[in-house]
Amino acid sequence: MTRSLVQYVSFFLLNAIIHTNAYANSTTVRVVDENGQPISGVVVSTPSNKDMVPPDEPAIMDQINRRFVPYVLTINKGQYVNFPNSDDVRHHVYSFSDAKQFEIGLYKGVNAAPVLFEKSGVVDIGCNIHDSMVGFIYVGDNEIITKTDENGVARLAVMGSHFHLWHPRLSADKGFRQKNTFTPNPTNNQQTVVLTLLPEQEEDTDINTFGGKKRFKVSEQ
């Protein structure tokens, strides 16, 4: 075997190993309800094997047409969040959640100072003027975080043996997360999880009751 052929074979094997490891450490999570219908907006997270450095730019939770946008924002602890008000009316943003308590008085525009989220957990966000305005900030603890798309699918690198699922209607306790075991499969790297969510009216009633426990609680699965 010539030297150039040896180098080529070595390069091919090295790339195969790299791609195999990358494949083995990533998975596609598909979340459906009890009727097999996809659920979008489910937070999927897994512990990271390295320190997640908060980005320099704050995350954004806007206020548009008297709604928080996005409805669920995902960040890691140590990150700042801006709350611009794109409406033509003033809002009074606040939270009484254990993971973060803060208040931004009546304001419009983009002049409000960013808020630092130092603790992990789920933070309920409300408006003291418009009770129908509700949003959530999922604050991870050094986690890789994504959300399912309209097809109920999320793809992420699973660094350990498990991943967590969270949704505002997963439990009356908004800090509740479902823990799922990651099962590697070399021929099919998709894992389907069935979630049973609370009816929307029950969830809406509960989320207007601020001040409850919002630190993470986990079920085993």
CSV table of C-alpha atoms in Angstrom, one decimal:
chain,number,residue,atom,x,y,z
A,1,MET,CA,0.0,0.0,0.0
A,2,THR,CA,1.5,3.4,-1.0
A,3,ARG,CA,1.9,6.2,1.4
A,4,SER,CA,-0.7,8.3,-0.3
A,5,LEU,CA,-3.2,5.5,-0.1
A,6,VAL,CA,-2.5,5.0,3.6
A,7,GLN,CA,-3.1,8.7,4.2
A,8,TYR,CA,-6.4,8.5,2.2
A,9,VAL,CA,-7.6,5.5,4.2
A,10,SER,CA,-6.6,7.1,7.5
A,11,PHE,CA,-8.4,10.3,6.5
A,12,PHE,CA,-11.5,8.3,5.6
A,13,LEU,CA,-11.5,6.3,8.8
A,14,LEU,CA,-11.0,9.4,10.9
A,15,ASN,CA,-14.0,11.2,9.3
A,16,ALA,CA,-16.1,8.1,9.7
A,17,ILE,CA,-15.3,8.0,13.4
A,18,ILE,CA,-16.1,11.7,13.8
A,19,HIS,CA,-19.4,11.4,12.0
A,20,THR,CA,-20.4,8.3,13.9
A,21,ASN,CA,-19.7,9.9,17.2
A,22,ALA,CA,-21.7,13.0,16.2
A,23,TYR,CA,-24.6,10.8,15.1
A,24,ALA,CA,-24.4,8.8,18.3
A,25,ASN,CA,-24.6,11.9,20.4
A,26,SER,CA,-27.5,13.5,18.7
A,27,THR,CA,-31.2,12.5,18.4
A,28,THR,CA,-34.5,13.6,17.0
A,29,VAL,CA,-37.2,13.8,19.6
A,30,ARG,CA,-40.8,13.7,18.4
A,31,VAL,CA,-43.5,14.7,20.8
A,32,VAL,CA,-47.1,13.7,20.3
A,33,ASP,CA,-50.3,13.7,22.3
A,34,GLU,CA,-52.3,10.6,23.2
A,35,ASN,CA,-54.0,10.7,19.8
A,36,GLY,CA,-50.7,10.7,18.0
A,37,GLN,CA,-50.9,14.4,17.0
A,38,PRO,CA,-47.7,16.5,17.1
A,39,ILE,CA,-47.3,19.0,19.9
A,40,SER,CA,-45.3,22.1,19.0
A,41,GLY,CA,-43.6,24.4,21.5
A,42,VAL,CA,-42.4,21.7,23.8
A,43,VAL,CA,-39.1,22.5,25.5
A,44,VAL,CA,-36.6,19.7,25.1
A,45,SER,CA,-33.4,20.0,27.1
A,46,THR,CA,-30.4,17.9,28.1
A,47,PRO,CA,-27.4,18.6,30.4
A,48,SER,CA,-24.4,20.0,28.6
A,49,ASN,CA,-20.9,18.5,29.1
A,50,LYS,CA,-19.3,21.9,28.9
A,51,ASP,CA,-20.0,25.3,30.4
A,52,MET,CA,-22.7,27.2,28.5
A,53,VAL,CA,-21.4,30.8,28.3
A,54,PRO,CA,-24.3,33.3,28.2
A,55,PRO,CA,-24.4,35.3,24.9
A,56,ASP,CA,-23.4,38.9,25.0
A,57,GLU,CA,-26.7,40.0,23.5
A,58,PRO,CA,-29.8,39.7,25.7
A,59,ALA,CA,-32.6,37.4,24.6
A,60,ILE,CA,-35.9,39.2,23.7
A,61,MET,CA,-39.4,38.7,24.9
A,62,ASP,CA,-41.5,41.3,23.0
A,63,GLN,CA,-45.0,42.5,23.6
A,64,ILE,CA,-47.1,42.5,20.4
A,65,ASN,CA,-50.9,42.8,20.2
A,66,ARG,CA,-51.1,42.4,24.0
A,67,ARG,CA,-49.2,39.1,23.8
A,68,PHE,CA,-45.8,38.0,24.9
A,69,VAL,CA,-43.7,37.0,21.9
A,70,PRO,CA,-42.5,34.3,22.1
A,71,TYR,CA,-45.0,32.7,24.4
A,72,VAL,CA,-42.2,30.5,25.7
A,73,LEU,CA,-38.6,31.8,25.7
A,74,THR,CA,-35.7,29.5,26.5
A,75,ILE,CA,-32.4,30.7,28.0
A,76,ASN,CA,-29.7,29.5,30.4
A,77,LYS,CA,-29.1,31.0,33.8
A,78,GLY,CA,-26.9,34.0,33.8
A,79,GLN,CA,-28.5,35.5,30.7
A,80,TYR,CA,-30.2,38.8,30.3
A,81,VAL,CA,-33.6,39.3,28.7
A,82,ASN,CA,-35.0,42.5,27.1
A,83,PHE,CA,-38.7,43.2,27.3
A,84,PRO,CA,-39.5,45.7,24.5
A,85,ASN,CA,-43.0,46.9,24.2
A,86,SER,CA,-44.1,47.1,20.6
A,87,ASP,CA,-47.7,47.9,21.4
A,88,ASP,CA,-49.2,51.4,21.4
A,89,VAL,CA,-50.3,51.0,25.0
A,90,ARG,CA,-48.2,50.8,28.1
A,91,HIS,CA,-47.5,47.5,29.9
A,92,HIS,CA,-46.5,46.6,33.4
A,93,VAL,CA,-44.4,43.4,33.2
A,94,TYR,CA,-43.7,41.4,36.4
A,95,SER,CA,-43.1,38.0,37.9
A,96,PHE,CA,-43.6,36.5,41.3
A,97,SER,CA,-41.9,33.2,40.5
A,98,ASP,CA,-39.4,31.7,42.8
A,99,ALA,CA,-36.8,31.5,40.0
A,100,LYS,CA,-37.1,35.2,39.4
A,101,GLN,CA,-39.1,38.0,40.9
A,102,PHE,CA,-39.0,41.4,39.1
A,103,GLU,CA,-41.2,44.3,38.0
A,104,ILE,CA,-40.9,46.7,35.1
A,105,GLY,CA,-43.3,49.7,35.7
A,106,LEU,CA,-45.6,51.1,33.1
A,107,TYR,CA,-43.7,51.7,29.9
A,108,LYS,CA,-43.8,51.7,26.1
A,109,GLY,CA,-41.0,51.3,23.5
A,110,VAL,CA,-37.6,49.8,24.2
A,111,ASN,CA,-36.3,51.8,27.1
A,112,ALA,CA,-36.7,49.2,29.8
A,113,ALA,CA,-33.5,47.9,31.3
A,114,PRO,CA,-32.7,44.2,30.6
A,115,VAL,CA,-33.4,41.7,33.4
A,116,LEU,CA,-30.8,39.2,34.6
A,117,PHE,CA,-32.0,35.6,35.3
A,118,GLU,CA,-29.6,34.1,37.8
A,119,LYS,CA,-31.5,30.9,38.8
A,120,SER,CA,-32.8,28.0,36.8
A,121,GLY,CA,-36.5,27.2,36.7
A,122,VAL,CA,-39.7,28.3,35.0
A,123,VAL,CA,-40.6,32.0,35.3
A,124,ASP,CA,-44.2,33.0,34.8
A,125,ILE,CA,-44.4,36.4,33.1
A,126,GLY,CA,-47.5,38.6,33.4
A,127,CYS,CA,-48.8,42.1,32.8
A,128,ASN,CA,-50.3,44.0,35.8
A,129,ILE,CA,-52.6,45.9,33.4
A,130,HIS,CA,-53.7,43.2,31.0
A,131,ASP,CA,-54.5,39.9,32.9
A,132,SER,CA,-54.7,37.9,29.7
A,133,MET,CA,-51.1,38.5,28.9
A,134,VAL,CA,-49.1,35.5,30.0
A,135,GLY,CA,-45.7,34.1,29.0
A,136,PHE,CA,-43.0,31.8,30.3
A,137,ILE,CA,-39.2,31.8,30.4
A,138,TYR,CA,-37.6,28.5,30.8
A,139,VAL,CA,-34.2,29.1,32.4
A,140,GLY,CA,-31.9,26.1,32.0
A,141,ASP,CA,-29.0,25.1,34.3
A,142,ASN,CA,-26.1,24.7,31.9
A,143,GLU,CA,-28.3,22.8,29.3
A,144,ILE,CA,-28.7,22.4,25.6
A,145,ILE,CA,-32.2,23.6,24.9
A,146,THR,CA,-34.5,23.6,21.9
A,147,LYS,CA,-38.3,23.5,21.2
A,148,THR,CA,-40.4,21.2,19.0
A,149,ASP,CA,-41.5,22.6,15.7
A,150,GLU,CA,-45.0,22.5,14.2
A,151,ASN,CA,-44.4,18.8,13.4
A,152,GLY,CA,-43.6,18.1,17.1
A,153,VAL,CA,-40.0,17.5,16.2
A,154,ALA,CA,-36.8,18.8,17.9
A,155,ARG,CA,-33.2,17.8,17.2
A,156,LEU,CA,-30.4,18.2,19.7
A,157,ALA,CA,-27.2,16.6,20.9
A,158,VAL,CA,-27.8,14.3,23.9
A,159,MET,CA,-24.7,14.5,26.1
A,160,GLY,CA,-25.9,12.1,28.8
A,161,SER,CA,-28.4,9.3,29.3
A,162,HIS,CA,-31.6,11.4,29.6
A,163,PHE,CA,-33.4,14.5,28.4
A,164,HIS,CA,-36.2,16.6,29.8
A,165,LEU,CA,-39.5,17.8,28.4
A,166,TRP,CA,-41.5,20.8,29.6
A,167,HIS,CA,-44.7,22.5,28.4
A,168,PRO,CA,-46.9,25.0,30.2
A,169,ARG,CA,-49.8,22.5,30.1
A,170,LEU,CA,-47.8,19.5,31.2
A,171,SER,CA,-48.8,20.0,34.8
A,172,ALA,CA,-50.6,22.4,37.1
A,173,ASP,CA,-47.2,22.8,38.7
A,174,LYS,CA,-45.4,24.9,36.1
A,175,GLY,CA,-42.0,23.8,37.4
A,176,PHE,CA,-42.7,20.2,36.6
A,177,ARG,CA,-40.5,18.5,33.9
A,178,GLN,CA,-40.7,15.0,32.5
A,179,LYS,CA,-37.5,13.1,32.5
A,180,ASN,CA,-37.0,10.7,29.6
A,181,THR,CA,-34.3,8.0,29.1
A,182,PHE,CA,-32.3,8.4,26.0
A,183,THR,CA,-32.2,5.0,24.1
A,184,PRO,CA,-29.5,5.0,21.4
A,185,ASN,CA,-30.5,3.2,18.2
A,186,PRO,CA,-27.9,3.0,15.4
A,187,THR,CA,-30.6,2.4,12.8
A,188,ASN,CA,-33.2,4.9,13.9
A,189,ASN,CA,-32.1,8.0,15.9
A,190,GLN,CA,-35.7,9.3,16.4
A,191,GLN,CA,-37.3,8.9,19.8
A,192,THR,CA,-41.1,9.4,20.2
A,193,VAL,CA,-42.6,10.6,23.5
A,194,VAL,CA,-46.3,10.8,24.3
A,195,LEU,CA,-47.4,13.7,26.5
A,196,THR,CA,-50.8,14.2,28.1
A,197,LEU,CA,-51.5,17.9,28.4
A,198,LEU,CA,-54.0,19.7,30.6
A,199,PRO,CA,-57.0,21.2,28.7
A,200,GLU,CA,-56.4,24.8,27.7
A,201,GLN,CA,-59.0,26.3,29.9
A,202,GLU,CA,-57.5,24.6,33.0
A,203,GLU,CA,-54.0,25.8,32.0
A,204,ASP,CA,-55.3,29.4,31.4
A,205,THR,CA,-57.0,29.5,34.8
A,206,ASP,CA,-53.9,28.3,36.6
A,207,ILE,CA,-51.3,30.5,34.9
A,208,ASN,CA,-53.2,33.6,36.0
A,209,THR,CA,-52.4,32.6,39.6
A,210,PHE,CA,-48.9,34.0,40.1
A,211,GLY,CA,-46.6,33.4,43.0
A,212,GLY,CA,-46.5,29.6,43.0
A,213,LYS,CA,-43.4,27.3,43.1
A,214,LYS,CA,-41.6,27.4,39.8
A,215,ARG,CA,-38.3,25.7,40.5
A,216,PHE,CA,-37.8,22.5,38.5
A,217,LYS,CA,-39.4,19.3,39.6
A,218,VAL,CA,-38.8,16.1,37.7
A,219,SER,CA,-40.6,12.9,37.0
A,220,GLU,CA,-38.8,9.7,36.0
A,221,GLN,CA,-39.6,8.0,32.7
